[in-house]
mmCIF file of C-alpha atoms in Angstrom:
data_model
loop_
_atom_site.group_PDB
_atom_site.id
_atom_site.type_symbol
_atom_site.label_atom_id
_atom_site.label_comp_id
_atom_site.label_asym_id
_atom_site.label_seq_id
_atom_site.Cartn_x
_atom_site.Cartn_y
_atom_site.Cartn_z
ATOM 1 C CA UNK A 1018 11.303 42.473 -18.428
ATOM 2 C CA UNK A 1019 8.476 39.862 -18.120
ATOM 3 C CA UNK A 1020 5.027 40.623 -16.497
ATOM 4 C CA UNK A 1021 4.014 37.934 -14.308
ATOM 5 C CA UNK A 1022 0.263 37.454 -12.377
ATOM 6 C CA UNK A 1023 0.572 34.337 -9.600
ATOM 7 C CA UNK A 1024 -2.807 33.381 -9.063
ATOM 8 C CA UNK A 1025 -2.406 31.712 -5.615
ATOM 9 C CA UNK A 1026 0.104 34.378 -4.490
ATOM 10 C CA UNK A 1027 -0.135 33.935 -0.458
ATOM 11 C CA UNK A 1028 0.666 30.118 -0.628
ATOM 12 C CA UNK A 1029 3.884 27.882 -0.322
ATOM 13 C CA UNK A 1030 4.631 27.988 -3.941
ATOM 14 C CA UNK A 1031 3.133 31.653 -4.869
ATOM 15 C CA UNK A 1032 5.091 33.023 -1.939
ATOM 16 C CA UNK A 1033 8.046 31.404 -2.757
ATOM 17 C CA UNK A 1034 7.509 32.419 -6.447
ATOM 18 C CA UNK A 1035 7.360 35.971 -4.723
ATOM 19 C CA UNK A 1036 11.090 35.293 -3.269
ATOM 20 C CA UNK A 1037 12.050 34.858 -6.927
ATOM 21 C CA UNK A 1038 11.064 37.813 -8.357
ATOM 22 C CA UNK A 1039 12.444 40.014 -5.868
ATOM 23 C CA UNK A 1040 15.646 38.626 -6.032
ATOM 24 C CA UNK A 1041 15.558 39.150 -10.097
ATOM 25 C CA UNK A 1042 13.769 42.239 -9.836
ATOM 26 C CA UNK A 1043 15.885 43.347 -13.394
ATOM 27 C CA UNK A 1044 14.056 40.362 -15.084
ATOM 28 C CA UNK A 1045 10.445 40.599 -13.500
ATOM 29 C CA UNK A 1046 7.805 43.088 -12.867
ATOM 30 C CA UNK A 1047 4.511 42.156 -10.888
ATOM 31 C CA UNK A 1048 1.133 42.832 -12.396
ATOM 32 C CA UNK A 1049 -1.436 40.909 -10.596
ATOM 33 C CA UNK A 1050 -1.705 38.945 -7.131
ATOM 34 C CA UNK A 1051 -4.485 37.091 -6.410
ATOM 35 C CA UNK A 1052 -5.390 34.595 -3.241
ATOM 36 C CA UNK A 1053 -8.498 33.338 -1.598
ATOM 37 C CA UNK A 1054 -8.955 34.872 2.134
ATOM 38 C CA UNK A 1055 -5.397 35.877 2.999
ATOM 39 C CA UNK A 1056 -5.596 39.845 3.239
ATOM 40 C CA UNK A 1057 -2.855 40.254 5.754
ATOM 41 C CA UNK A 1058 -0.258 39.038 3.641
ATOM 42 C CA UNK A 1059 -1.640 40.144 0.361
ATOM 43 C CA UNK A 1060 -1.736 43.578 1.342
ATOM 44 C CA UNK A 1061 1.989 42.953 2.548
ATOM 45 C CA UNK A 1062 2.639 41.650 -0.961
ATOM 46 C CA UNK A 1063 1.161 44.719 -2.791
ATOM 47 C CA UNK A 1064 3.277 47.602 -0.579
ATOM 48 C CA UNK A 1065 6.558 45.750 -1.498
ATOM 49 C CA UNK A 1066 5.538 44.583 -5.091
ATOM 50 C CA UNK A 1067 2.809 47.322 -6.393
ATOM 51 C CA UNK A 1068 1.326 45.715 -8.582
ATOM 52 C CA UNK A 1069 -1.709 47.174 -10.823
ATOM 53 C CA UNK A 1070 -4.789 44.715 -9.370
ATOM 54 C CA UNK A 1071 -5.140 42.021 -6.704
ATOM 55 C CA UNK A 1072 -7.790 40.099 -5.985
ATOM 56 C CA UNK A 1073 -9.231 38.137 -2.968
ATOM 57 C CA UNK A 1074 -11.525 35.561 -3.757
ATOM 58 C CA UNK A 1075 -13.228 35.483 -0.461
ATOM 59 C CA UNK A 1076 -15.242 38.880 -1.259
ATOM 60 C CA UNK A 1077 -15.245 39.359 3.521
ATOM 61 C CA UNK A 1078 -11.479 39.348 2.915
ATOM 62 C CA UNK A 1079 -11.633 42.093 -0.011
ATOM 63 C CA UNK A 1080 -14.032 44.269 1.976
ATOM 64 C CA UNK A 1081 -11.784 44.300 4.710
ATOM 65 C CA UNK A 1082 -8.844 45.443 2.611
ATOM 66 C CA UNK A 1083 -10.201 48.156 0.511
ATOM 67 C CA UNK A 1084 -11.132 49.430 3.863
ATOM 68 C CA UNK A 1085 -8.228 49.554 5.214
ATOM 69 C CA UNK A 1086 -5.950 50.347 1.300
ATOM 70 C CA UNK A 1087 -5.246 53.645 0.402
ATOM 71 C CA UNK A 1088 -2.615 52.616 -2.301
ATOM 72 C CA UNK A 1089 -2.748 52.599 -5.993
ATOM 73 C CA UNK A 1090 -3.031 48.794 -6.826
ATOM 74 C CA UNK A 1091 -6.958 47.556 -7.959
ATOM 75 C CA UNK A 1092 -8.368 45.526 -5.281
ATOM 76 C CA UNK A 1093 -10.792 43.292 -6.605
ATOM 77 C CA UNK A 1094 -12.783 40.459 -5.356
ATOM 78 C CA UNK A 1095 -14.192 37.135 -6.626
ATOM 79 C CA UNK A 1096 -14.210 34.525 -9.171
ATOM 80 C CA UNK A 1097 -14.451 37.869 -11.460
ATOM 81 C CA UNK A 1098 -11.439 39.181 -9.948
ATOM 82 C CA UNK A 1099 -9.409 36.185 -10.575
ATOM 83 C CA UNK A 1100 -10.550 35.685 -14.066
ATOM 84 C CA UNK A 1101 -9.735 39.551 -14.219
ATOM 85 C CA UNK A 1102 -6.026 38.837 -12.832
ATOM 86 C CA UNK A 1103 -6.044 35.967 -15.529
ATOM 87 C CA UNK A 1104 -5.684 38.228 -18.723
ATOM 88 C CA UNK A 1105 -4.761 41.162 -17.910
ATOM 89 C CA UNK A 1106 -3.271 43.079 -20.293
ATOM 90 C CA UNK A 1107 0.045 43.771 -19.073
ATOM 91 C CA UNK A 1108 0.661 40.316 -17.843
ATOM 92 C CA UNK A 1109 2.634 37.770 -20.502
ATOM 93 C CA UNK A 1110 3.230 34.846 -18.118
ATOM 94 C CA UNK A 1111 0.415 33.786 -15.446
ATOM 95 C CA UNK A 1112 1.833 31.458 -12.460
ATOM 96 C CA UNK A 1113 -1.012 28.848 -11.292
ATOM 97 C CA UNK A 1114 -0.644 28.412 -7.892
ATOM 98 C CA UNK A 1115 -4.330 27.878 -6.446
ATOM 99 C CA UNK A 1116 -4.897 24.799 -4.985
ATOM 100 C CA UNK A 1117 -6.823 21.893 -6.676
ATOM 101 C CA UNK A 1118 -9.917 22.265 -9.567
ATOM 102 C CA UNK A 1119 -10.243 25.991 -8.500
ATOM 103 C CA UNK A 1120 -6.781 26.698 -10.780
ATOM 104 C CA UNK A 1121 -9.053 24.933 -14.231
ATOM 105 C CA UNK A 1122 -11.279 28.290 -15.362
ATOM 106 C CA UNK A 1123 -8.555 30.624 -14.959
ATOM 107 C CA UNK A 1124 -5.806 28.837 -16.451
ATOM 108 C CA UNK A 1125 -8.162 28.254 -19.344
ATOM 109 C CA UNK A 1126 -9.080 32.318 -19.111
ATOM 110 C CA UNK A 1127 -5.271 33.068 -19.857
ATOM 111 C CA UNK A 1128 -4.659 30.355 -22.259
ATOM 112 C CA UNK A 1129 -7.272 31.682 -24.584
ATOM 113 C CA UNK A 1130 -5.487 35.273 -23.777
ATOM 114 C CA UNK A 1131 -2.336 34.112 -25.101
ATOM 115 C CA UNK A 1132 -0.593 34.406 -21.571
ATOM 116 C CA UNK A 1133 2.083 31.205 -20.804
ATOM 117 C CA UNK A 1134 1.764 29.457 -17.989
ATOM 118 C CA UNK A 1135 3.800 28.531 -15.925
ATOM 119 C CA UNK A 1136 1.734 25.452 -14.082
ATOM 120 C CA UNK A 1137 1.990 24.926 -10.410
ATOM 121 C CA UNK A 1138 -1.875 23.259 -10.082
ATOM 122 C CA UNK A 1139 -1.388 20.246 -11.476
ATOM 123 C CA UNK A 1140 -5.257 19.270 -10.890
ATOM 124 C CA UNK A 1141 -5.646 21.697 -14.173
ATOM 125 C CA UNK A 1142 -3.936 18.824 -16.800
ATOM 126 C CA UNK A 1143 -5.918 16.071 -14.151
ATOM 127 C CA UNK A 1144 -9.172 16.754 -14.548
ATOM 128 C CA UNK A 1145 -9.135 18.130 -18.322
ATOM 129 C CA UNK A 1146 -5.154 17.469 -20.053
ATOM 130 C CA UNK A 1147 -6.865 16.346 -23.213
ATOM 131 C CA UNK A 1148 -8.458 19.736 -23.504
ATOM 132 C CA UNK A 1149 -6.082 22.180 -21.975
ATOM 133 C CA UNK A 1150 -3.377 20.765 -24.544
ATOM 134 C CA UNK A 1151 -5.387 21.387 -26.837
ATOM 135 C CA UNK A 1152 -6.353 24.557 -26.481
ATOM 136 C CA UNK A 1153 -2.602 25.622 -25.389
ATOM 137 C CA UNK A 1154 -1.609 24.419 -28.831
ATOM 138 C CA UNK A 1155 -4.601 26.548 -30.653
ATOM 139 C CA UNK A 1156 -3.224 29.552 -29.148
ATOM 140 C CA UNK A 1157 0.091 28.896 -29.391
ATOM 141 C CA UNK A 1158 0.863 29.413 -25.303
ATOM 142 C CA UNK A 1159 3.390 27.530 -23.667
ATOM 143 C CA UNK A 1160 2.873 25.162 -20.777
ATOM 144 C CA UNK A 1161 6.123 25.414 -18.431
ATOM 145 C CA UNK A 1162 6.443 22.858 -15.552
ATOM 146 C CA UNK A 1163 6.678 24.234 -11.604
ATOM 147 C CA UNK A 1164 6.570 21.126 -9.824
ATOM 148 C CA UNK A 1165 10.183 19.761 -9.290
ATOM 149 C CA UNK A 1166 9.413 16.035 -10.964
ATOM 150 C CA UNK A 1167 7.893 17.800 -14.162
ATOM 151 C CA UNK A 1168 10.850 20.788 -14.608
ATOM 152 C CA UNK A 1169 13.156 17.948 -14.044
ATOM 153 C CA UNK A 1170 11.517 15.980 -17.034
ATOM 154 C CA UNK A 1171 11.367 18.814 -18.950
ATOM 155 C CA UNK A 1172 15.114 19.974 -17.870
ATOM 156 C CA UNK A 1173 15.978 16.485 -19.209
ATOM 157 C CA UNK A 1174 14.497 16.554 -22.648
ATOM 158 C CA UNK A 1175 16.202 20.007 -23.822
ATOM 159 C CA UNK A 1176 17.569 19.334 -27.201
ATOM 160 C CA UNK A 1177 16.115 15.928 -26.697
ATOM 161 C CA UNK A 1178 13.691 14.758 -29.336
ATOM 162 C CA UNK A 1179 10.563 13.126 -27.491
ATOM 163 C CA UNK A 1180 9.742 10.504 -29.603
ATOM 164 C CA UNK A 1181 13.182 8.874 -28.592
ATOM 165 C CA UNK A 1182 11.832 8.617 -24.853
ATOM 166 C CA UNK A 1183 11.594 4.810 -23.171
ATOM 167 C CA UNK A 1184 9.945 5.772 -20.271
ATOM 168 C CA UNK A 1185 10.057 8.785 -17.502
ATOM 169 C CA UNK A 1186 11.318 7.685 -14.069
ATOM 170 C CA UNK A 1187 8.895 10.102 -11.679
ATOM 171 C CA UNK A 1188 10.447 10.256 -8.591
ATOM 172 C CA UNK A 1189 8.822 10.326 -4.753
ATOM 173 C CA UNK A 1190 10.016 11.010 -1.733
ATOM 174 C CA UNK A 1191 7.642 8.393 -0.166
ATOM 175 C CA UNK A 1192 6.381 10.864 2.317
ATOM 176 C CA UNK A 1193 6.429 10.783 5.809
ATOM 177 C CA UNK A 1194 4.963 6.974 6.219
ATOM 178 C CA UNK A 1195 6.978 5.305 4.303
ATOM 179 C CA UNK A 1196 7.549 1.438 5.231
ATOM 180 C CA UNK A 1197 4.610 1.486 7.286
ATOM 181 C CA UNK A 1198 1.803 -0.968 6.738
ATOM 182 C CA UNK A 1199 -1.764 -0.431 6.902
ATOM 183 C CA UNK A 1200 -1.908 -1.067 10.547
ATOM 184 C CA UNK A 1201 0.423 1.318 11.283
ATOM 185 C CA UNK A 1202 -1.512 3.941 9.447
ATOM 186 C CA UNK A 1203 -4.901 3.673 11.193
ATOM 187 C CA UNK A 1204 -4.229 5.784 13.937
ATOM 188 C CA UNK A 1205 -2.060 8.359 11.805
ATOM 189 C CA UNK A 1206 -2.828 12.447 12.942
ATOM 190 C CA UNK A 1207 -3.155 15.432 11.026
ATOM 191 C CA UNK A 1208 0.176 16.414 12.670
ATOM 192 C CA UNK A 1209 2.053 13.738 11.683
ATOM 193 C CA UNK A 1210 0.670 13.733 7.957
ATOM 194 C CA UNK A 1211 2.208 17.337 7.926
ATOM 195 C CA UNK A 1212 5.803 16.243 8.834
ATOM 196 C CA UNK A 1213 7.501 16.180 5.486
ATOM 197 C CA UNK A 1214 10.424 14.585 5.935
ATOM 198 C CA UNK A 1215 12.156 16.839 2.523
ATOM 199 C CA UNK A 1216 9.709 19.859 1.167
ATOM 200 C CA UNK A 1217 7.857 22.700 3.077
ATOM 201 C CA UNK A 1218 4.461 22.970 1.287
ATOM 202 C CA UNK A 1219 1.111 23.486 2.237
ATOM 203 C CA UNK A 1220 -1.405 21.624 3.883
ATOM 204 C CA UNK A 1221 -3.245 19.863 1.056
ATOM 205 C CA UNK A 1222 -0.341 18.893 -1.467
ATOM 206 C CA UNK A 1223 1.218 17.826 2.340
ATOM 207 C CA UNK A 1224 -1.382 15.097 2.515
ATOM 208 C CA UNK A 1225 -1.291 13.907 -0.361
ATOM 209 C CA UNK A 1226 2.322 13.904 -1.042
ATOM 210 C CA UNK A 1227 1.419 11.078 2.443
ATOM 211 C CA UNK A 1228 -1.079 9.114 0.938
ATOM 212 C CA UNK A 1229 0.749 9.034 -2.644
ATOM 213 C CA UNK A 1230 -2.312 10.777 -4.010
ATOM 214 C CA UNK A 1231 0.400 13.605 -4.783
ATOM 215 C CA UNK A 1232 2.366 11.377 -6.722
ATOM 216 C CA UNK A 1233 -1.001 9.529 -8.651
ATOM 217 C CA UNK A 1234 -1.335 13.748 -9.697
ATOM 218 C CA UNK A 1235 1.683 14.301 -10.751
ATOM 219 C CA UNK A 1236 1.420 10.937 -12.807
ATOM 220 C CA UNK A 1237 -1.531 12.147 -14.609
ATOM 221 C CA UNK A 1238 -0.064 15.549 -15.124
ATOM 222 C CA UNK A 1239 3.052 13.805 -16.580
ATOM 223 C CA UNK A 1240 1.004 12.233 -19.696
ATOM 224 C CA UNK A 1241 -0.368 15.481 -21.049
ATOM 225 C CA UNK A 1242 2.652 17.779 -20.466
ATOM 226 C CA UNK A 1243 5.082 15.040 -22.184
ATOM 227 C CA UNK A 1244 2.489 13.569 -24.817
ATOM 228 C CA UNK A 1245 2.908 10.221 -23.080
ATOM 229 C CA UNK A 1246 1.527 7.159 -22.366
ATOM 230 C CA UNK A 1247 1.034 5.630 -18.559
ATOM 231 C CA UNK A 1248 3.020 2.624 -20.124
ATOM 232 C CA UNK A 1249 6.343 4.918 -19.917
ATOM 233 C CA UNK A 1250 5.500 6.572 -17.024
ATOM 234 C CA UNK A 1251 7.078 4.533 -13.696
ATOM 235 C CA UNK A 1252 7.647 6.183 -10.320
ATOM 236 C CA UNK A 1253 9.926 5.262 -8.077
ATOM 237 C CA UNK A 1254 11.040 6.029 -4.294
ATOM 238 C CA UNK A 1255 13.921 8.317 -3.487
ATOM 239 C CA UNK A 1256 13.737 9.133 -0.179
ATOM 240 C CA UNK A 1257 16.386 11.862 -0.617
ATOM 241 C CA UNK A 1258 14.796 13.829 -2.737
ATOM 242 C CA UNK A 1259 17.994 14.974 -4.578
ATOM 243 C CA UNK A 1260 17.247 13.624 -8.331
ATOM 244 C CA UNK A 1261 13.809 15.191 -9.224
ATOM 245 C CA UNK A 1262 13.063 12.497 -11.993
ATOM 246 C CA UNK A 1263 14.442 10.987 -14.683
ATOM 247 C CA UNK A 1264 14.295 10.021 -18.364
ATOM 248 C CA UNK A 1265 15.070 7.287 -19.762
ATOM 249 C CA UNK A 1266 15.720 6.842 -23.723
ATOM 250 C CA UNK A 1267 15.619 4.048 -26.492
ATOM 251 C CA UNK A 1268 19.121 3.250 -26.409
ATOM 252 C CA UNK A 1269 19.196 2.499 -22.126
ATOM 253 C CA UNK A 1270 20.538 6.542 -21.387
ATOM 254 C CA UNK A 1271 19.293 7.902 -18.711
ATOM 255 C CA UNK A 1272 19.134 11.280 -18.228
ATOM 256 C CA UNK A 1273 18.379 13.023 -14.240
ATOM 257 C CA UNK A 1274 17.890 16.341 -13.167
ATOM 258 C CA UNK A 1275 19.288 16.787 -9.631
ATOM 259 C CA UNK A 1276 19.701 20.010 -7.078
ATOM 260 C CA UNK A 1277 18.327 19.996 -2.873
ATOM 261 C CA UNK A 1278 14.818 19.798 -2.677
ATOM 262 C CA UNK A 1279 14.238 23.832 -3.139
ATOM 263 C CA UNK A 1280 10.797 24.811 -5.053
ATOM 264 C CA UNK A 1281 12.674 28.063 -5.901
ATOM 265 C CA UNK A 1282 14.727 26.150 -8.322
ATOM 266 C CA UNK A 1283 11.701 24.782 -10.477
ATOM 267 C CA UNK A 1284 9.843 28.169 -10.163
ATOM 268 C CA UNK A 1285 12.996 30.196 -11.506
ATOM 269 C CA UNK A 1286 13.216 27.800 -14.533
ATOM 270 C CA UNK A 1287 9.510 28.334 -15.550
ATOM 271 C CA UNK A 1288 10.214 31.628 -15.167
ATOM 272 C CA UNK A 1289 13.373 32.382 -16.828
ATOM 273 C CA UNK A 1290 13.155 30.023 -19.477
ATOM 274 C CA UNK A 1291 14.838 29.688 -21.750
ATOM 275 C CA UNK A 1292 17.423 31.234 -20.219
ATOM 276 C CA UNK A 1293 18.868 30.469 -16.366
ATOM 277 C CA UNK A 1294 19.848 33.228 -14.104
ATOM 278 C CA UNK A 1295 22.523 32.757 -11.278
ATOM 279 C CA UNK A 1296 20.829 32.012 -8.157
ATOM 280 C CA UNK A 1297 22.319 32.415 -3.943
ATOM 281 C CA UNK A 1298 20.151 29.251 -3.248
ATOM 282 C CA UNK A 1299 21.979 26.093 -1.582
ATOM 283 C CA UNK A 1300 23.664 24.313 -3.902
ATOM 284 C CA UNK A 1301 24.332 20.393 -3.671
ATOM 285 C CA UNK A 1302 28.106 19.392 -2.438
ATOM 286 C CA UNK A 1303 28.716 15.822 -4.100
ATOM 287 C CA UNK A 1304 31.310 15.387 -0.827
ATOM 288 C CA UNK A 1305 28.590 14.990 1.921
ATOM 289 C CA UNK A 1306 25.616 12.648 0.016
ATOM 290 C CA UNK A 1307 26.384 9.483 1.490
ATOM 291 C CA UNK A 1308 23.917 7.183 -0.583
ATOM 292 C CA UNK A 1309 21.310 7.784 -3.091
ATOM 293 C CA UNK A 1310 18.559 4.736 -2.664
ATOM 294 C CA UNK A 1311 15.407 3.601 -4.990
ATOM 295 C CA UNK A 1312 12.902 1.513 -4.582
ATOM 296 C CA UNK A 1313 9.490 0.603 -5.813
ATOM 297 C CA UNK A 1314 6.210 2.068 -4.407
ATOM 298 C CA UNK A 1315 4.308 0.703 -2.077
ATOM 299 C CA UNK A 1316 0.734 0.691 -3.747
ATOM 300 C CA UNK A 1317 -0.706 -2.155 -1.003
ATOM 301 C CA UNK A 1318 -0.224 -0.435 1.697
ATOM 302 C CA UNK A 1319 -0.737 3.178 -0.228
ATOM 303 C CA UNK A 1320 -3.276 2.249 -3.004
ATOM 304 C CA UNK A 1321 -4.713 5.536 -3.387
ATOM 305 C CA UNK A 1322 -1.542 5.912 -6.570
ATOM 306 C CA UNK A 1323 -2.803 2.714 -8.201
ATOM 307 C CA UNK A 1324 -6.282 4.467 -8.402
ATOM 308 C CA UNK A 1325 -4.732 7.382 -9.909
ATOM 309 C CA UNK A 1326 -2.991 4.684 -12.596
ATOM 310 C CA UNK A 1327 -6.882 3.296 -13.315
ATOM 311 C CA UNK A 1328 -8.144 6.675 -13.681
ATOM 312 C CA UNK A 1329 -5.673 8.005 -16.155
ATOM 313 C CA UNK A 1330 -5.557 4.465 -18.218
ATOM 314 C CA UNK A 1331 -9.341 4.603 -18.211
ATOM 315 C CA UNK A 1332 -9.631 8.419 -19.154
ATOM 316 C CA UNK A 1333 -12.480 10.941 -19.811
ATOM 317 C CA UNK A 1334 -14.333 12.247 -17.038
ATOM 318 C CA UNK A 1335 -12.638 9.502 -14.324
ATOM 319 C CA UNK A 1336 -9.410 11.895 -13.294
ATOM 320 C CA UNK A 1337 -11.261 14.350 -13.036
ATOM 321 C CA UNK A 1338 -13.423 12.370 -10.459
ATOM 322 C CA UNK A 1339 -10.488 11.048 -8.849
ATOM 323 C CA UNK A 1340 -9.114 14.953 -7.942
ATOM 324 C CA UNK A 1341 -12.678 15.889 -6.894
ATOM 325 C CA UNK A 1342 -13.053 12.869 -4.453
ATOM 326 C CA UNK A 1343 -9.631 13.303 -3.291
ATOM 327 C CA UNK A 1344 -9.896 16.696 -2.847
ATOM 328 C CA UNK A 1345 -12.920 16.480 -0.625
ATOM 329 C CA UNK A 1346 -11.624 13.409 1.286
ATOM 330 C CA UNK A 1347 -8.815 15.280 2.158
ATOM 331 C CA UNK A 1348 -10.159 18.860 2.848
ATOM 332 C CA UNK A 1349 -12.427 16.506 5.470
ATOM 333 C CA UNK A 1350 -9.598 14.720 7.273
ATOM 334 C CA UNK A 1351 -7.864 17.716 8.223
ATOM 335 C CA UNK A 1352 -11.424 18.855 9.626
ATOM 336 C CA UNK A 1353 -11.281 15.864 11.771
ATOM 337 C CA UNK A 1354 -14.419 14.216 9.435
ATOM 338 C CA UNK A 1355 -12.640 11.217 8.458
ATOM 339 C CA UNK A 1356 -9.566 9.004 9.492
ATOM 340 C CA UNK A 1357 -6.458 8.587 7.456
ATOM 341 C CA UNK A 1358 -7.249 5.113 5.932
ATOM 342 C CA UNK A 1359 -10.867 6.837 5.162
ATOM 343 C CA UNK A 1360 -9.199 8.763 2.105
ATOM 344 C CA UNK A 1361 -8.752 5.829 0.316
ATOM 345 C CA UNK A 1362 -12.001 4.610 1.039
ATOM 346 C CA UNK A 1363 -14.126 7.675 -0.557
ATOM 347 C CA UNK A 1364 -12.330 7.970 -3.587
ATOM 348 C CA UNK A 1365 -12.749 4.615 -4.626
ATOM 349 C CA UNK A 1366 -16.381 4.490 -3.896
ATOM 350 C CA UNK A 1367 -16.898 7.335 -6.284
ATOM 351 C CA UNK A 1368 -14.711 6.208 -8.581
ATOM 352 C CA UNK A 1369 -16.898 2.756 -8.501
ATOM 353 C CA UNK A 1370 -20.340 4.648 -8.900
ATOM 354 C CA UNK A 1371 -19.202 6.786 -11.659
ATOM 355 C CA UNK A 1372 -20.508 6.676 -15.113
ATOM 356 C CA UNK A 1373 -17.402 7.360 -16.734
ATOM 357 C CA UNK A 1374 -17.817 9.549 -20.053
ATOM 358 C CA UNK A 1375 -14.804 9.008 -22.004
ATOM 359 C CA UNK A 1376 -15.174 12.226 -24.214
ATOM 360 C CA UNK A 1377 -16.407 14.587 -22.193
ATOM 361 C CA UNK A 1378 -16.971 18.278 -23.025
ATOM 362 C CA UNK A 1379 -15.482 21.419 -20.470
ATOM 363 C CA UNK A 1380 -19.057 21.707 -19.331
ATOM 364 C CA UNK A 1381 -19.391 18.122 -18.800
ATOM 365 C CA UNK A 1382 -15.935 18.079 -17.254
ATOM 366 C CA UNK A 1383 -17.304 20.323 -14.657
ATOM 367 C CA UNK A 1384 -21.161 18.280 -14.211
ATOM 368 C CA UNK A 1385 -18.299 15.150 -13.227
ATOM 369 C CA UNK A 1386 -16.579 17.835 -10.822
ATOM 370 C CA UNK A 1387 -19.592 18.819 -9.034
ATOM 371 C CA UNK A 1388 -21.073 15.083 -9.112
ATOM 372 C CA UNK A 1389 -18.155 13.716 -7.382
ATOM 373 C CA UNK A 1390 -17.829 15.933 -4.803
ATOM 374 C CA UNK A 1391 -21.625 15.622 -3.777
ATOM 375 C CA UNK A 1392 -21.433 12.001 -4.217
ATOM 376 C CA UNK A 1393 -17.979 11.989 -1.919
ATOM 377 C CA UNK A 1394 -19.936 14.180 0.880
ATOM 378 C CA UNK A 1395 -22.530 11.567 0.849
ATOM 379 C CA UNK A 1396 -19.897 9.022 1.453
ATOM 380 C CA UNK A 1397 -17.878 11.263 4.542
ATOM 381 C CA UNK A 1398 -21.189 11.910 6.284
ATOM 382 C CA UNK A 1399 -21.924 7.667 6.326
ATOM 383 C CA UNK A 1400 -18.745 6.777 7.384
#
């Protein structure tokens, strides 16, 4: 029976993550919940999964449930909370579902505690890979892949001995825009950025996954959790979504990880591992896929991915300036701040005025955070 906390538990992936568990409830017990302001359906996940604390970031949104909770489970609220969920002592595998830099100090908190992770915030390995390896490593925790490109990488290289690897073939689904040109995409809505034309996730990673910001992530992510370089990293549009990514090897094999675009896969893996457990999800009938297509990327008309390519290549403190300006330009076009094409603009701009410090400390990893994101206001409010 493992003990699992999912920080992030009242979001796409942490709710879904939720659906896993309860349908292996032999296999996993739930110790800690934690989410920022959602206390309707946190307090629906403690009656059906009791577990001993939850946490609401948003201290309004605690006060409000502990008013209301007469049950056993710890509410707590707060950074301290979620640092609390992080390590606690029953827990032996902590699920990081919070969305963007937020996921970096408690991810840290439980690698120190000796908890494995199973990584759904891929902005934790972004903004500070060098040093969350690291200190994985010292404390002998495991890092286990959520995100469907990175499971399917790591699905790939079972048995598989990494220094053999050509290159890994990180598949996107292009998003909802794809073909259009740039002056197609100036008068682009929230609404339609939020049509995925494959996956069901949340507003932010939505965006993104629209603006191939997602995929520029995902890229950076790649290099720390597989130990390798951007030179053997290559993404590539498949609009189906059915092969997850691939790996390619020394002697031209090419190994692919396929299944229907289902995040409950992904999360069962991280979970389960190194076993598998027999799931009731849909499973893929050969029969009916008519065509499986690839292409290139289109980084003229979506250059935000070839910024994520400089930022890794260049390194230190620019990745994690690239997440914070993204994450601000983004957070502001859904408030109606800034247009579409906007996004691209701000996070270049900070990129460009950034001092980049190519070893940076955790402290100075969080100085860049907070820099960039004043720096990108400045830019949102002049635009």
């Amino acid at each position: 029976m493992k003990s699992i906390a999912i920080l992030g538990s009242t979001g796409s992936i942490g709710t879904q993550s939720l659906e896993v568990i309860a349908a292996n409830q032999d296999q996993f017990c739930v110790s800690a919940l934690a989410a920022y302001h959602n206390d309707i359906l946190l307090e629906k996940q403690i009656e059906y999964f009791k577990p001993k604390i939850a946490v609401l970031v948003d201290k309004n949104a605690a006060d409000r449930l502990i008013r209301r909770y007469s049950g056993s489970t710890i509410i707590l609220a707060g950074e301290e909370g979620l640092l609390e969920a992080a390590v606690h002592e029953d827990v032996s595998t902590v699920l990081t579902s919070l969305v963007g830099f937020a996921g970096l100090k408690p991810t840290l908190k439980a690698i120190k505690a000796g908890k494995n992770i199973a990584l759904a915030n891929k902005e934790t390995l972004v903004a500070a890979g060098e040093l969350v390896t690291q200190i994985a490593k010292d404390n002998h925790v495991k890092i286990l892949p959520v995100d469907s490109e990175h499971s399917a990488i790591f699905q790939c290289l079972q048995g598989e001995n990494s220094k053999k690897v050509n290159r890994i073939l990180l598949t996107a689904s292009g998003g909802p825009f794809h073909g259009l040109k740039r002056e197609e995409l100036e008068h682009v809505t929230i609404e339609d950025c939020l049509r995925h034309p494959n996956w069901s996730m949340g507003k932010k990673i939505t965006v993104d996954s629209s603006t191939l910001a997602n995929k520029g992530l995902e890229v950076i992510e790649a290099r720390w959790l597989f130990d390798i370089s951007y030179s053997q990293i290559e993404v590539v549009v498949h609009r189906q979504s059915i092969i997850h990514s691939m790996v390619e090897f020394v002697d031209g094999s090419v190994m692919a990880q396929l299944g229907k675009p289902d995040m409950r896969v992904p999360i069962q893996y991280a979970l389960t591992y190194p076993e598998r457990s027999v799931t009731e999800y849909p499973k893929l009938d050969f029969k009916t896929l008519s065509a499986l297509t690839f292409s290139a990327p289109d980084m003229v008309n979506f250059p935000i991915l070839s910024l994520a390519f400089i930022a890794g290549n260049t390194g230190g403190t620019l990745p994690c300036v690239f997440n914070a300006a993204n994450e601000e330009a983004v957070y502001a076009f859904l408030q109606g701040k800034i247009r579409y094409l906007d996004i691209f603009i701000v996070i270049r701009s900070v990129m460009e005025s950034h001092e980049v410090n190519k070893q940076p400390d955790l402290n100075e990893i969080y100085s860049a955070d907070l820099w960039s994101r004043a720096q990108a206001q400045e830019i949102i409010k002049a635009i």
